Coordinates of C-alpha atoms in Angstrom, one line a residue:
M1 CA -4.1 -43.8 16.1
S2 CA -7.3 -43.5 17.7
V3 CA -8.0 -43.6 21.4
A4 CA -10.2 -46.6 20.5
E5 CA -7.3 -48.6 18.8
T6 CA -5.2 -48.1 22.2
I7 CA -7.5 -49.2 24.4
V8 CA -6.9 -52.8 25.7
F9 CA -10.1 -54.4 27.3
P10 CA -9.6 -55.8 30.9
S11 CA -10.9 -59.6 31.3
L12 CA -13.7 -58.8 32.6
V13 CA -15.2 -56.6 30.1
K14 CA -14.2 -58.9 27.6
R15 CA -16.4 -61.7 29.0
L16 CA -18.9 -59.0 29.2
L17 CA -18.7 -58.1 25.3
D18 CA -18.4 -62.3 24.7
Q19 CA -22.0 -62.3 26.5
G20 CA -23.6 -59.5 24.5
I21 CA -24.4 -57.8 27.9
I22 CA -22.4 -54.6 26.8
S23 CA -21.5 -53.0 23.3
H24 CA -18.4 -53.0 21.9
D25 CA -18.8 -49.3 21.6
S26 CA -19.9 -48.6 25.2
A27 CA -17.3 -50.9 26.3
T28 CA -14.7 -48.7 24.8
E29 CA -15.9 -45.4 26.0
A30 CA -16.5 -46.9 29.9
V31 CA -12.7 -48.4 29.6
A32 CA -11.7 -44.7 28.5
E33 CA -13.5 -42.7 30.8
A34 CA -12.8 -45.2 33.9
Q35 CA -9.1 -44.8 33.1
M36 CA -9.2 -41.1 33.0
E37 CA -11.6 -40.4 36.1
N38 CA -9.1 -43.3 38.0
T39 CA -11.8 -45.8 38.6
P40 CA -12.2 -49.3 38.6
I41 CA -13.8 -50.4 35.4
A42 CA -16.6 -52.7 37.3
T43 CA -17.5 -49.9 39.8
Y44 CA -17.7 -47.5 36.9
L45 CA -20.0 -49.7 34.9
M46 CA -22.3 -50.4 37.9
Q47 CA -22.1 -46.4 38.7
K48 CA -23.1 -45.4 35.6
R49 CA -25.6 -48.1 35.4
L50 CA -24.4 -49.5 32.1
V51 CA -24.4 -53.0 33.4
S52 CA -26.8 -54.2 35.7
Q53 CA -25.5 -55.2 39.4
Q54 CA -26.5 -58.9 39.1
D55 CA -24.5 -59.5 35.6
I56 CA -21.9 -58.0 36.9
A57 CA -21.6 -60.3 39.9
L58 CA -22.5 -63.1 37.8
T59 CA -19.7 -62.5 35.3
C60 CA -16.8 -61.5 38.5
S61 CA -18.1 -64.8 39.8
S62 CA -17.4 -67.0 36.3
E63 CA -14.5 -64.9 35.4
Y64 CA -12.6 -65.1 38.8
G65 CA -14.1 -68.5 40.0
L66 CA -15.9 -66.9 43.1
N67 CA -19.1 -67.9 44.9
I68 CA -21.9 -65.4 45.3
A69 CA -23.6 -64.4 48.0
D70 CA -27.2 -62.3 48.5
L71 CA -26.3 -59.8 51.2
D72 CA -30.1 -59.1 51.7
A73 CA -30.4 -62.9 52.8
I74 CA -27.3 -62.7 55.3
E75 CA -27.4 -61.5 58.9
I76 CA -24.0 -60.5 60.0
T77 CA -23.3 -61.3 63.6
D78 CA -22.3 -58.5 66.0
E79 CA -18.6 -60.6 66.1
V80 CA -18.1 -60.2 62.5
R81 CA -19.1 -57.1 62.2
S82 CA -16.5 -55.9 64.9
I83 CA -13.6 -58.0 63.4
L84 CA -13.0 -54.7 60.7
P85 CA -13.7 -51.1 61.7
L86 CA -16.1 -49.7 59.5
D87 CA -14.0 -46.9 58.2
K88 CA -11.4 -49.6 57.4
A89 CA -14.1 -51.6 55.6
R90 CA -15.4 -48.7 53.3
K91 CA -11.4 -48.1 52.4
L92 CA -11.1 -51.7 51.7
Q93 CA -14.4 -51.9 49.8
L94 CA -14.8 -55.2 51.5
V95 CA -17.4 -56.4 54.0
P96 CA -16.9 -59.5 56.6
I97 CA -19.4 -61.8 56.3
F98 CA -18.9 -65.2 58.1
K99 CA -16.0 -66.2 60.5
L100 CA -15.1 -69.8 60.2
G101 CA -12.0 -70.8 62.5
K102 CA -9.1 -69.2 61.5
G103 CA -10.9 -67.9 58.1
I104 CA -13.2 -64.8 57.4
H105 CA -15.8 -64.8 54.2
V106 CA -15.6 -61.2 53.1
G107 CA -17.9 -59.8 50.3
V108 CA -16.5 -58.0 47.3
A109 CA -18.5 -56.4 44.6
D110 CA -15.5 -55.1 42.5
P111 CA -12.7 -57.5 41.9
H112 CA -10.1 -54.6 41.7
Y113 CA -10.4 -54.7 45.7
L114 CA -9.3 -58.5 45.9
S115 CA -5.8 -56.8 46.1
N116 CA -7.1 -55.6 49.1
L117 CA -7.4 -59.3 51.0
D118 CA -3.7 -59.1 52.4
D119 CA -4.8 -56.1 54.3
I120 CA -7.8 -57.9 55.6
K121 CA -4.9 -60.6 56.9
F122 CA -2.8 -58.2 58.5
A123 CA -5.6 -56.0 60.2
T124 CA -7.5 -59.2 61.7
G125 CA -4.8 -62.1 61.4
L126 CA -7.9 -63.9 59.6
V127 CA -7.4 -65.5 56.0
A128 CA -10.1 -63.9 54.2
E129 CA -12.0 -65.6 51.4
P130 CA -13.7 -63.6 49.2
V131 CA -17.0 -63.8 47.6
I132 CA -18.9 -61.7 45.4
V133 CA -21.9 -59.6 46.1
E134 CA -23.6 -57.0 44.7
Y135 CA -22.4 -53.3 44.3
N136 CA -25.5 -51.7 45.6
K137 CA -26.0 -54.0 48.5
L138 CA -22.5 -53.7 49.5
Q139 CA -22.7 -50.0 49.5
A140 CA -25.7 -50.0 51.5
L141 CA -24.4 -52.2 54.3
L142 CA -21.2 -50.1 54.3
R143 CA -23.4 -46.9 54.6
N144 CA -24.8 -48.3 57.7
N145 CA -23.2 -51.3 59.2
T146 CA -25.6 -52.0 62.1
G147 CA -28.1 -55.3 62.7
E148 CA -29.1 -57.8 64.8
S149 CA -29.0 -61.7 65.1
S150 CA -31.5 -63.5 66.3
G151 CA -30.8 -67.6 66.0
D152 CA -28.7 -70.3 64.8
A153 CA -29.6 -69.8 61.0
E154 CA -28.8 -66.3 61.4
R155 CA -25.4 -66.9 63.3
L156 CA -24.5 -69.2 60.2
G157 CA -25.1 -66.5 57.4
M158 CA -28.9 -66.9 57.0
T159 CA -31.7 -64.7 58.2
V160 CA -35.1 -65.5 59.1
S161 CA -38.1 -63.4 57.3
S162 CA -40.4 -64.0 60.5
K163 CA -39.2 -63.6 64.0
T164 CA -42.1 -65.9 65.2
A165 CA -40.7 -68.6 62.8
E166 CA -40.9 -71.0 65.8
Q167 CA -44.9 -70.1 66.8
D168 CA -45.7 -70.6 63.2
L169 CA -43.8 -73.5 62.5
A170 CA -45.1 -77.2 63.5
I171 CA -43.8 -80.3 62.3
D172 CA -43.7 -84.0 63.7
T173 CA -40.7 -84.4 65.7
Y174 CA -38.7 -87.5 65.5
E175 CA -35.8 -89.0 67.6
M176 CA -32.7 -89.0 65.6
E177 CA -30.8 -92.1 65.3
S178 CA -27.1 -92.1 65.6
T179 CA -24.1 -94.3 64.7
E180 CA -21.2 -94.2 66.1
E181 CA -19.6 -91.9 63.9
E182 CA -22.3 -89.4 64.6
E183 CA -21.7 -89.6 68.4
E184 CA -18.6 -87.5 68.2
E185 CA -20.0 -84.0 69.9
D186 CA -18.7 -80.8 67.9
D187 CA -18.3 -77.5 69.4
T188 CA -20.3 -75.4 67.4
G189 CA -23.5 -75.4 70.1
I190 CA -25.9 -75.2 67.0
D191 CA -29.3 -76.9 67.4
I192 CA -29.5 -78.8 64.5
I193 CA -33.4 -79.4 64.6
K194 CA -34.0 -75.8 65.1
F195 CA -31.6 -74.8 62.3
V196 CA -33.3 -77.2 59.7
D197 CA -36.8 -75.6 60.7
E198 CA -35.4 -72.5 60.1
L199 CA -33.8 -73.6 56.6
L200 CA -37.0 -74.8 55.5
F201 CA -39.2 -72.1 56.8
H202 CA -36.9 -69.3 55.5
A203 CA -36.9 -70.9 51.9
I204 CA -40.2 -70.9 51.7
K205 CA -40.7 -67.2 52.5
K206 CA -38.1 -66.4 49.8
G207 CA -40.0 -68.1 47.3
V208 CA -36.7 -70.9 46.9
S209 CA -37.5 -73.5 44.5
D210 CA -34.7 -75.8 45.3
I211 CA -32.2 -76.2 48.7
H212 CA -28.8 -77.5 47.9
V213 CA -26.9 -78.7 50.9
E214 CA -23.4 -79.4 50.0
P215 CA -20.3 -81.1 51.8
Y216 CA -16.7 -80.2 50.6
E217 CA -13.4 -81.4 52.1
K218 CA -13.0 -77.8 54.3
L219 CA -16.3 -76.0 53.8
L220 CA -20.3 -77.1 54.0
R221 CA -22.0 -75.0 51.7
I222 CA -25.9 -74.2 51.1
R223 CA -27.2 -72.6 48.2
Y224 CA -30.9 -71.6 47.2
R225 CA -32.3 -71.5 43.8
I226 CA -34.0 -68.7 43.2
D227 CA -36.0 -67.5 40.1
G228 CA -33.5 -70.1 38.3
I229 CA -30.5 -69.2 39.6
L230 CA -28.3 -70.4 42.6
Q231 CA -27.0 -68.4 45.3
V232 CA -25.1 -69.5 48.4
I233 CA -27.1 -68.6 51.3
A234 CA -24.8 -69.9 54.3
T235 CA -21.6 -71.6 54.8
P236 CA -22.2 -73.5 58.1
P237 CA -19.1 -75.2 60.1
K238 CA -18.1 -78.4 58.3
K239 CA -18.7 -80.2 62.0
I240 CA -22.3 -80.5 61.2
S241 CA -22.5 -81.8 58.3
R242 CA -23.1 -85.1 59.2
R243 CA -25.6 -84.4 61.9
L244 CA -27.4 -81.9 59.4
A245 CA -27.8 -84.6 56.6
A246 CA -29.0 -87.1 59.6
R247 CA -31.5 -84.5 60.7
I248 CA -32.8 -84.0 57.1
K249 CA -32.8 -87.7 56.3
V250 CA -35.0 -88.5 59.5
M251 CA -37.8 -85.8 58.5
S252 CA -37.5 -87.6 55.0
R253 CA -38.3 -91.3 56.6
L254 CA -34.8 -92.6 54.8
N255 CA -32.2 -94.5 56.3
T256 CA -30.0 -92.5 58.2
S257 CA -27.0 -95.7 58.8
E258 CA -26.9 -95.6 55.0
R259 CA -24.4 -93.7 53.3
R260 CA -23.1 -95.3 50.3
K261 CA -26.3 -94.9 48.2
P262 CA -28.7 -92.5 46.7
Q263 CA -32.0 -92.0 48.3
D264 CA -35.0 -90.4 47.7
G265 CA -37.6 -89.2 50.2
R266 CA -40.1 -86.7 50.9
I267 CA -40.9 -84.2 53.8
H268 CA -44.4 -82.8 55.1
F269 CA -43.8 -79.6 56.2
K270 CA -46.6 -77.9 58.1
V271 CA -46.5 -73.8 57.7
G272 CA -49.7 -72.6 59.5
D273 CA -52.5 -73.9 60.8
D274 CA -54.1 -75.5 57.6
K275 CA -51.1 -75.4 55.0
Y276 CA -48.6 -77.9 54.0
I277 CA -45.2 -77.7 52.0
D278 CA -43.6 -81.0 50.7
F279 CA -40.1 -81.2 50.3
R280 CA -39.1 -83.6 47.5
V281 CA -35.5 -85.1 48.9
S282 CA -32.6 -86.7 47.1
T283 CA -29.4 -87.8 48.9
L284 CA -26.4 -88.1 46.9
P285 CA -22.9 -90.0 48.4
T286 CA -19.9 -87.5 47.5
L287 CA -16.4 -87.8 48.2
Y288 CA -16.9 -85.6 51.6
G289 CA -20.2 -86.7 53.0
E290 CA -23.4 -86.6 51.3
K291 CA -25.3 -84.0 49.0
I292 CA -28.8 -83.5 49.6
V293 CA -31.3 -81.6 47.3
M294 CA -34.8 -80.7 48.6
R295 CA -36.8 -79.3 46.0
I296 CA -40.0 -77.4 47.3
L297 CA -43.6 -78.6 46.1
D298 CA -46.2 -76.3 46.6
S299 CA -49.3 -77.8 45.0
S300 CA -51.0 -74.1 45.3
S301 CA -49.0 -73.7 42.2
A302 CA -51.5 -75.5 40.1
S303 CA -54.5 -73.6 41.3
L304 CA -52.4 -70.3 39.9
G305 CA -54.6 -70.2 36.8
V306 CA -53.7 -70.3 33.1
D307 CA -53.9 -66.4 32.9
M308 CA -50.6 -66.5 35.3
L309 CA -48.5 -68.3 33.5
G310 CA -47.7 -65.8 30.6
F311 CA -49.5 -67.2 28.0
E312 CA -50.3 -64.9 24.9
P313 CA -54.1 -64.2 24.6
E314 CA -53.9 -66.6 21.4
Q315 CA -51.5 -68.9 22.6
K316 CA -54.1 -69.2 25.8
S317 CA -56.9 -69.6 23.3
A318 CA -55.3 -72.7 21.3
L319 CA -54.4 -74.2 24.7
L320 CA -57.9 -73.9 25.9
E321 CA -59.1 -75.4 22.6
A322 CA -57.1 -78.6 22.8
L323 CA -58.3 -79.1 26.4
K324 CA -62.0 -78.9 25.3
K325 CA -61.2 -82.1 23.1
P326 CA -62.7 -85.6 24.7
D327 CA -59.6 -87.1 23.3
G328 CA -56.0 -86.7 21.5
M329 CA -52.5 -85.9 22.8
I330 CA -51.2 -82.7 24.0
L331 CA -47.5 -82.4 24.7
V332 CA -45.5 -80.1 27.0
T333 CA -41.7 -79.9 25.8
G334 CA -38.5 -78.3 27.7
P335 CA -35.6 -78.7 29.6
T336 CA -35.8 -79.8 33.4
G337 CA -36.8 -76.7 35.2
S338 CA -38.8 -75.0 32.6
G339 CA -42.6 -75.3 34.0
K340 CA -43.8 -78.0 32.2
T341 CA -45.4 -79.7 35.3
V342 CA -46.9 -76.3 36.4
T343 CA -48.3 -76.0 32.8
L344 CA -49.8 -79.8 32.9
Y345 CA -51.4 -79.5 36.4
T346 CA -52.7 -76.0 35.6
G347 CA -54.7 -77.7 32.5
L348 CA -55.6 -80.8 34.5
N349 CA -57.0 -78.1 37.2
I350 CA -59.2 -77.2 34.5
L351 CA -60.3 -80.5 33.5
N352 CA -60.8 -81.8 37.3
T353 CA -64.4 -82.2 37.7
S354 CA -66.7 -84.5 39.0
E355 CA -67.7 -85.9 36.0
K356 CA -64.0 -86.6 34.9
N357 CA -62.0 -89.6 35.7
I358 CA -58.3 -88.2 35.8
A359 CA -55.2 -90.5 36.4
T360 CA -51.8 -89.5 36.2
A361 CA -48.4 -91.5 36.6
E362 CA -45.4 -89.6 37.5
D363 CA -41.6 -90.2 38.8
P364 CA -42.6 -88.8 41.5
S365 CA -45.6 -86.5 41.9
E366 CA -44.6 -83.3 42.6
I367 CA -48.0 -81.5 42.7
Q368 CA -51.1 -82.9 45.0
L369 CA -54.3 -82.3 43.5
P370 CA -57.4 -83.8 44.9
G371 CA -59.8 -85.2 42.9
I372 CA -57.0 -87.0 40.8
N373 CA -55.9 -90.3 40.9
Q374 CA -52.2 -90.0 40.8
V375 CA -49.3 -92.7 40.8
N376 CA -45.5 -92.8 41.0
V377 CA -44.0 -95.1 39.1
D378 CA -41.5 -97.6 40.6
P379 CA -39.4 -99.4 38.0
T380 CA -37.5 -101.3 40.8
A381 CA -40.8 -103.1 41.5
G382 CA -42.1 -103.4 38.1
L383 CA -44.5 -100.2 37.7
T384 CA -42.7 -98.4 34.8
F385 CA -45.0 -95.5 32.8
A386 CA -46.1 -98.1 30.3
A387 CA -47.3 -100.7 33.2
A388 CA -49.0 -97.7 34.7
L389 CA -50.6 -97.0 31.3
K390 CA -51.8 -100.5 30.8
A391 CA -53.6 -100.3 34.4
F392 CA -55.1 -97.0 33.5
L393 CA -56.8 -98.2 30.8
R394 CA -58.5 -101.0 32.9
Q395 CA -59.7 -98.1 35.1
D396 CA -62.6 -96.5 32.9
P397 CA -60.5 -93.0 32.6
D398 CA -61.4 -89.8 30.6
I399 CA -57.8 -88.3 31.1
I400 CA -54.4 -89.8 31.4
M401 CA -51.4 -87.5 32.1
V402 CA -48.0 -89.5 31.5
G403 CA -45.0 -87.7 33.5
E404 CA -43.0 -88.3 30.6
I405 CA -42.9 -90.3 27.3
R406 CA -39.3 -91.9 27.3
D407 CA -39.3 -95.2 24.9
L408 CA -41.3 -96.4 22.4
E409 CA -43.2 -98.8 24.6
T410 CA -44.7 -95.7 26.2
A411 CA -45.4 -93.7 23.3
D412 CA -47.4 -96.7 21.7
I413 CA -49.5 -97.2 24.7
S414 CA -50.3 -93.5 25.0
M415 CA -51.2 -93.3 21.4
K416 CA -53.4 -95.7 21.4
A417 CA -55.2 -94.6 24.5
A418 CA -55.3 -90.9 22.9
Q419 CA -56.9 -92.9 19.8
T420 CA -59.6 -94.8 21.6
G421 CA -61.3 -91.9 23.5
H422 CA -59.3 -90.8 26.1
L423 CA -57.2 -87.3 26.1
V424 CA -53.4 -87.8 27.0
L425 CA -51.2 -85.3 28.4
S426 CA -47.6 -85.7 28.7
T427 CA -43.7 -84.1 28.3
L428 CA -40.8 -84.9 26.3
H429 CA -37.3 -83.2 26.2
T430 CA -36.9 -81.5 22.9
N431 CA -36.0 -77.7 21.9
S432 CA -38.7 -76.9 20.3
A433 CA -42.6 -78.0 19.1
P434 CA -41.5 -79.0 15.7
E435 CA -38.3 -80.9 17.0
T436 CA -40.8 -82.9 19.1
L437 CA -42.8 -84.4 16.3
T438 CA -39.7 -85.6 14.6
R439 CA -38.0 -86.8 18.0
M440 CA -41.7 -89.0 18.3
I441 CA -40.6 -90.5 14.8
N442 CA -37.1 -90.8 15.5
M443 CA -38.4 -93.1 19.0
G444 CA -40.4 -95.4 16.5
V445 CA -43.7 -93.9 16.4
K446 CA -45.2 -94.2 13.0
P447 CA -46.0 -90.9 11.6
F448 CA -49.6 -91.6 10.6
N449 CA -50.3 -92.2 14.2
I450 CA -48.5 -89.0 15.3
A451 CA -50.6 -87.0 12.5
S452 CA -54.1 -88.5 13.7
T453 CA -53.4 -88.1 17.2
V454 CA -51.3 -84.8 18.6
H455 CA -53.4 -82.2 18.5
L456 CA -51.1 -79.7 20.1
I457 CA -47.5 -79.2 21.2
V458 CA -46.6 -76.4 23.8
A459 CA -42.7 -75.7 24.0
Q460 CA -41.7 -73.5 27.0
R461 CA -39.0 -71.9 29.3
L462 CA -39.1 -69.8 32.1
A463 CA -37.6 -66.2 32.5
R464 CA -37.2 -63.9 35.4
R465 CA -39.4 -61.1 35.6
L466 CA -37.8 -57.5 36.0
C467 CA -39.0 -56.1 39.4
K468 CA -41.9 -53.7 38.6
E469 CA -40.3 -51.6 41.8
C470 CA -37.0 -50.6 40.3
K471 CA -36.7 -51.5 36.5
E472 CA -35.6 -48.8 34.3
P473 CA -35.6 -48.0 30.9
I474 CA -32.5 -48.8 28.6
D475 CA -31.1 -47.6 25.4
I476 CA -30.1 -49.9 22.8
P477 CA -28.3 -49.6 19.7
E478 CA -30.6 -50.3 16.5
D479 CA -28.2 -52.6 15.1
A480 CA -28.1 -54.7 18.3
L481 CA -31.9 -55.1 18.3
L482 CA -31.9 -55.9 14.9
S483 CA -29.6 -58.6 15.5
L484 CA -31.4 -60.0 18.4
G485 CA -34.6 -60.2 16.2
F486 CA -36.8 -57.2 16.6
K487 CA -38.6 -55.8 13.6
K488 CA -37.4 -52.5 12.4
E489 CA -40.6 -50.9 12.2
D490 CA -41.0 -51.4 15.7
I491 CA -38.1 -50.1 17.3
P492 CA -39.0 -46.6 16.8
T493 CA -41.6 -46.7 19.8
L494 CA -40.0 -49.3 21.4
E495 CA -39.1 -48.9 25.3
L496 CA -37.2 -51.5 27.0
Y497 CA -36.3 -52.3 30.4
G498 CA -33.5 -53.2 32.5
P499 CA -32.7 -54.6 35.9
V500 CA -31.6 -52.3 38.8
G501 CA -31.9 -54.2 42.0
C502 CA -33.9 -53.1 45.4
S503 CA -34.9 -54.2 48.7
A504 CA -38.0 -55.7 47.2
C505 CA -36.0 -57.9 44.5
S506 CA -33.3 -60.1 43.8
G507 CA -30.8 -58.2 41.4
G508 CA -33.8 -56.6 39.5
Y509 CA -35.6 -59.6 39.4
K510 CA -38.6 -61.0 41.0
G511 CA -40.4 -64.3 40.3
R512 CA -40.7 -65.7 36.9
V513 CA -43.0 -66.0 33.7
G514 CA -43.2 -68.4 30.8
I515 CA -42.0 -68.2 27.3
Y516 CA -43.8 -70.4 25.2
Q517 CA -44.7 -71.9 21.8
V518 CA -48.3 -73.2 21.5
M519 CA -48.6 -75.0 18.1
P520 CA -51.5 -76.7 17.2
I521 CA -51.1 -79.5 14.9
S522 CA -52.6 -78.3 11.5
S523 CA -53.7 -80.9 8.6
T524 CA -50.7 -79.4 6.6
M525 CA -48.4 -80.2 9.5
G526 CA -49.8 -83.3 9.6
R527 CA -49.1 -84.2 5.9
M528 CA -45.6 -83.2 6.4
V529 CA -45.1 -85.5 9.3
M530 CA -46.2 -88.3 7.1
D531 CA -44.2 -87.0 4.5
G532 CA -41.2 -87.3 6.5
K533 CA -40.2 -83.9 6.4
N534 CA -37.8 -82.6 9.2
A535 CA -38.3 -80.1 12.2
M536 CA -37.1 -77.3 9.9
D537 CA -39.7 -77.6 7.3
I538 CA -42.5 -78.0 10.0
A539 CA -41.1 -74.8 11.7
E540 CA -41.3 -73.0 8.5
Q541 CA -44.7 -74.1 7.9
A542 CA -45.7 -73.0 11.7
Q543 CA -44.1 -69.7 11.0
R544 CA -46.3 -69.4 7.9
E545 CA -49.6 -70.2 10.0
G546 CA -48.3 -67.5 12.4
I547 CA -47.4 -69.4 15.3
A548 CA -44.5 -67.7 17.5
D549 CA -41.3 -69.4 18.0
L550 CA -39.5 -68.9 22.0
R551 CA -37.5 -66.5 20.7
Q552 CA -40.4 -64.3 19.0
S553 CA -42.5 -64.8 22.2
A554 CA -39.5 -63.6 24.5
I555 CA -39.1 -60.6 22.3
K556 CA -42.9 -59.8 23.0
K557 CA -42.2 -60.0 26.5
A558 CA -39.3 -57.7 26.4
M559 CA -41.5 -55.4 24.3
D560 CA -44.0 -55.4 27.3
G561 CA -41.4 -54.7 29.8
V562 CA -41.6 -58.1 31.4
I563 CA -38.3 -59.2 31.0
S564 CA -35.0 -58.0 30.4
L565 CA -32.9 -58.3 27.1
Q566 CA -30.3 -60.6 29.0
E567 CA -33.4 -63.0 30.0
L568 CA -34.1 -62.8 26.5
E569 CA -30.8 -64.1 25.4
R570 CA -30.5 -66.8 28.0
V571 CA -33.2 -68.6 27.9
T572 CA -34.0 -68.7 24.1
K573 CA -30.2 -68.6 23.2
D574 CA -29.8 -71.4 20.3

């Protein structure tokens, strides 16, 4: 019996194998050598750089049901630091992060060391609650366990990038409304107004897209979505939950006394002498309080330019050609959070001249662009997408943007507008460009109208960019690359990169880039639509015409060293 046949994979390694993060041969060799060296398998994988720090963290979080914390975004107070001596922390491979009552949150990178939680309780008298952290960041902290704290946000497990945040910040202050239930004082001593200001300012500095404030039975959790991935940034005392929600609702001009219904609002946040950042605010009643999600709406994203979005040269050329047409329809498709709005507004920004009358209908408008007439639809008031479109057509428009085509009525009016001398831009929720055509037929739109009106469809996803500072070459077996879709002739000269993680990035990634399928509707495709062909038939025709699908576009980005194979698989997996 061979050594490989006697090896039993730990559950963590099995999950890594299932996700395609590590090959079977590499896993077999790693488990065998880790056992020989008496090293925990997760630590071995990270020390040998067989798996990235973030992949291990995400897999551990999923396998053991634990939250993830970013140590770079946490300022550990001197009080918490003193709870566990540094030499003890090094021995246990755990680091105290935040103290809450009789509990202490501790960061651990390797689940092998979860067995040391009882030692924490014995040494400190506190109940240890583990959170997963990245290995290199934990080791850096254990090597130099010093630091300073400078405010309420830091004391709660969140650090502000600028020490002059208060000088840079200027927002309108409002007198907080309260109810009898809110008048009960807590003993945290936290300045809620200052805490919320620092929370928003910190999120802007970190390049966050969404802030989640989530109350639970015994915990209040704050998470940031950075590059599409949610990360725990703070766990403040549960006692401040109601005051925190009230402050955010006041800034959003919402009804602070209404906690039984969802509400939507907006925060206009000043971050400099002449720059404002808007936050779209949504509240949702839950079992233990109101969950609040704040989406950062940075209008400057519309002026990034088409070159910054990640289009390949031929894709960019096809998009710009479609935007030059005086009429017809351009559709952008993809899941929520795939960057459709930024793509549309980048196009609108190109078209936005004094000679053009441009109108948009959205739910709601996320990017404000001077020179464009923007309308927020409000179905409760009778202002639907269809109603807005009808009104636009009486306003002498040149270009119309519809936030989303959701029903047949909106689709029909959009089609008629596109057929009568207007350029119409809109979005749908489908997985690929060919599926968009069949989706419209299923909605009830006549095939002839689709074939004669739709000029271009863009399907897209967002993938995390590899950090240019720390990415490193990786060696992948040829069989694995062929199974991912790489061409055999490209493999000999192929140089692929993987994430490492450094002080300049988050787990080896920094920023995001678009992955696109840009499909002009050819006359052949138009005939196929009228003949009732399905999405698969149209996809095959697109391939014959040399149009790259999402997978092929992602492979090109990986070959260029822009994204990792993990991201390729994550964003284009069927």
